[in-house]
Coordinates of C-alpha atoms in Angstrom, one line a residue:
X23 CA 44.0 7.4 -28.8
X24 CA 40.3 6.1 -27.7
X25 CA 37.5 6.6 -29.9
X26 CA 33.8 5.7 -28.6
X27 CA 31.0 5.3 -31.4
X28 CA 27.6 3.5 -31.5
X29 CA 26.5 1.6 -34.5
X30 CA 23.5 -0.3 -35.6
X31 CA 23.5 -3.9 -37.4
X32 CA 20.6 -5.1 -39.2
X33 CA 20.1 -8.6 -38.9
X34 CA 17.2 -11.4 -39.1
X35 CA 15.9 -10.7 -35.7
X36 CA 16.0 -7.2 -35.9
X37 CA 18.6 -4.4 -35.7
X38 CA 21.1 -4.4 -32.7
X39 CA 22.7 -1.6 -31.3
X40 CA 26.6 -1.8 -30.3
X41 CA 28.9 0.6 -28.9
X42 CA 32.4 0.5 -30.2
X43 CA 35.3 1.3 -28.5
X44 CA 38.4 1.9 -30.6
X45 CA 41.7 2.0 -28.9
X46 CA 45.1 2.7 -30.8
X47 CA 48.0 1.0 -29.7
X48 CA 51.6 2.7 -30.2
X49 CA 55.3 1.4 -29.8
X50 CA 57.7 3.4 -27.8
X51 CA 58.5 6.1 -30.4
X52 CA 54.8 6.4 -30.7
X53 CA 54.3 4.7 -33.9
X54 CA 50.7 3.2 -34.6
X55 CA 51.2 -0.7 -34.3
X56 CA 47.5 -1.8 -34.0
X57 CA 44.2 -1.2 -32.5
X58 CA 42.1 -3.0 -30.0
X59 CA 38.2 -2.9 -30.9
X60 CA 35.8 -3.7 -28.4
X61 CA 31.9 -4.3 -29.1
X62 CA 29.2 -4.0 -26.5
X63 CA 25.8 -5.1 -27.2
X64 CA 23.6 -2.1 -26.1
X65 CA 20.3 -2.9 -27.7
X66 CA 18.5 -3.6 -24.5
X67 CA 19.6 0.0 -23.2
X68 CA 18.5 1.8 -26.6
X69 CA 15.0 -0.2 -26.2
X70 CA 14.6 0.9 -22.7
X71 CA 15.3 4.4 -23.6
X72 CA 13.0 4.5 -26.2
X73 CA 10.3 3.0 -24.1
X74 CA 11.1 5.3 -21.5
X75 CA 11.0 8.6 -24.1
X76 CA 7.7 7.3 -25.2
X77 CA 6.3 7.0 -21.6
X78 CA 7.4 10.5 -20.9
X79 CA 5.7 11.9 -23.8
X80 CA 2.4 9.9 -23.0
X81 CA 2.7 11.2 -19.4
X82 CA 3.3 14.6 -20.6
X83 CA 0.4 14.4 -23.0
X84 CA -2.0 13.1 -20.1
X85 CA -0.9 15.9 -18.0
X86 CA -1.4 18.9 -20.6
X87 CA -4.9 17.2 -21.8
X88 CA -6.5 16.9 -18.5
X89 CA -9.6 19.2 -17.4
X90 CA -8.7 18.1 -13.9
X91 CA -5.8 19.0 -11.2
X92 CA -3.1 16.6 -11.4
X93 CA 0.1 16.5 -9.0
X94 CA 2.7 14.0 -8.4
X95 CA 4.4 14.5 -4.9
X96 CA 6.9 12.5 -3.3
X97 CA 6.2 11.0 0.3
X98 CA 7.2 14.3 2.0
X99 CA 5.3 16.5 -0.4
X100 CA 7.9 17.7 -2.8
X101 CA 6.4 18.4 -6.2
X102 CA 7.5 16.0 -9.0
X103 CA 5.2 17.0 -11.7
X104 CA 2.1 19.5 -11.7
X105 CA -0.2 20.1 -14.9
X106 CA -1.0 23.6 -15.6
X107 CA -4.6 23.3 -14.5
X108 CA -3.7 22.9 -10.9
X109 CA -0.9 25.5 -11.1
X110 CA -3.6 28.3 -12.8
X111 CA -6.1 27.7 -10.1
X112 CA -3.5 29.0 -7.5
X113 CA -1.9 31.7 -10.0
X114 CA 1.4 29.8 -10.5
X115 CA 2.9 27.9 -13.3
X116 CA 3.9 24.6 -13.0
X117 CA 7.6 25.6 -13.3
X118 CA 7.3 27.6 -10.3
X119 CA 5.5 24.8 -8.4
X120 CA 8.2 22.0 -9.3
X121 CA 10.2 21.2 -6.7
X122 CA 8.5 23.0 -3.9
X123 CA 6.5 21.4 -0.9
X124 CA 2.6 21.0 -1.9
X125 CA 1.7 21.9 1.4
X126 CA 3.3 25.3 1.2
X127 CA 0.7 26.3 -1.3
X128 CA -2.1 25.7 1.1
X129 CA -3.8 27.1 4.1
X130 CA -2.6 25.3 7.3
X131 CA -6.1 23.6 8.1
X132 CA -6.2 22.4 4.4
X133 CA -2.9 21.2 4.3
X134 CA -3.6 19.2 7.4
X135 CA -6.5 17.7 6.0
X136 CA -4.5 16.6 2.6
X137 CA -1.7 15.2 4.7
X138 CA -4.2 13.0 6.5
X139 CA -5.4 11.8 3.2
X140 CA -1.9 11.0 1.7
X141 CA -1.3 9.0 5.1
X142 CA -4.4 7.1 4.9
X143 CA -3.3 6.1 1.1
X144 CA 0.0 5.0 2.7
X145 CA -1.4 3.0 5.6
X146 CA -3.9 1.2 3.4
X147 CA -1.7 1.1 0.1
X148 CA -5.0 1.8 -1.9
X149 CA -6.1 5.0 -3.2
X150 CA -8.0 7.3 -1.0
X151 CA -10.9 9.8 -1.7
X152 CA -11.4 12.9 -0.3
X153 CA -13.9 15.7 -0.4
X154 CA -13.5 19.3 1.1
X155 CA -13.9 22.9 0.4
X156 CA -12.2 26.2 0.5
X157 CA -12.9 29.7 -0.9
X158 CA -16.5 28.8 -2.0
X159 CA -15.2 26.0 -4.2
X160 CA -16.0 22.3 -3.4
X161 CA -12.9 19.8 -4.4
X162 CA -13.1 16.1 -5.1
X163 CA -9.7 14.7 -5.0
X164 CA -8.3 11.0 -5.1
X165 CA -5.2 10.0 -3.7
X166 CA -3.2 7.4 -5.4
X167 CA -0.1 5.6 -3.9
X168 CA 2.7 4.7 -6.3
X169 CA 4.8 1.9 -5.3
X170 CA 8.5 1.2 -5.9
X171 CA 10.1 -2.3 -6.6
X172 CA 10.2 -3.4 -3.1
X173 CA 6.4 -2.3 -2.6
X174 CA 6.8 0.7 -0.4
X175 CA 5.1 4.0 -1.4
X176 CA 7.5 6.1 -3.4
X177 CA 5.3 8.9 -4.4
X178 CA 1.6 9.9 -4.7
X179 CA -0.5 10.7 -8.0
X180 CA -3.0 13.2 -7.0
X181 CA -6.0 14.1 -9.2
X182 CA -8.7 16.8 -8.1
X183 CA -11.9 18.1 -9.8
X184 CA -13.7 21.3 -9.0
X185 CA -17.4 19.9 -8.1
X186 CA -18.8 23.3 -7.0
X187 CA -21.5 23.3 -9.7
X188 CA -22.7 19.9 -9.0
X189 CA -22.8 20.6 -5.2
X190 CA -24.6 23.9 -6.1
X191 CA -27.0 21.9 -7.9
X192 CA -27.3 19.2 -5.1
X193 CA -28.1 21.9 -2.9
X194 CA -30.6 23.5 -4.7
X195 CA -32.4 20.2 -5.3
X196 CA -32.4 19.3 -1.4
X197 CA -33.9 23.0 -1.0
X198 CA -36.5 22.4 -3.4
X199 CA -37.3 19.2 -2.4
X200 CA -37.6 20.7 1.6
X201 CA -39.9 23.4 0.5
X202 CA -42.4 20.9 -1.4
X203 CA -42.3 18.5 1.7
X204 CA -42.9 21.2 4.0
X205 CA -45.6 22.9 2.0
X206 CA -49.1 23.4 3.5
X207 CA -50.8 23.8 0.4
X208 CA -50.9 21.7 -2.7
X209 CA -48.1 22.6 -5.2
X210 CA -48.3 21.8 -9.1
X211 CA -45.7 22.0 -11.8
X212 CA -46.9 22.5 -15.1
X213 CA -45.3 23.2 -18.4
X214 CA -46.8 25.8 -20.9
X215 CA -48.9 23.2 -23.2
X216 CA -50.8 21.9 -20.0

């Protein structure tokens, strides 16, 4: 019989974690004659697992707390993670989108423009910023390449903000400025207390 167990052993340098494998030995008549016990130190593995869990919790918190759209895609556009903000903007759930191709959720002209932004980030190996509009909304997005251990782009983190209100304010200001500069009469702006 073989038994696998994990144990913790406290020590002066901290707690160590071991994997214990117990293998019973029998004689030809199946009588217990002894055991072989092996210990394998798995402390580093346990610490790495804990760090990964902590990192995943942090990542999920960032995704959930963001007011902007966030999506992580592979180099071919497959969605690895997407936050609720982006999913809601296109009337989907993150679960519906994960595993699908991001470009399938866009009109062809927008998909082409976004692919070009991703390709530019891959080519330069630097974040690439893009501003575009569709459906009367203005979107400011940044594509961040994420690298593997060999320095190759393995996926992209994309952050997008709806800047429609800011753009509308800028346009109104430009129109106001043009009206003032083009006026033939004097224009005065006064408050009530003047």
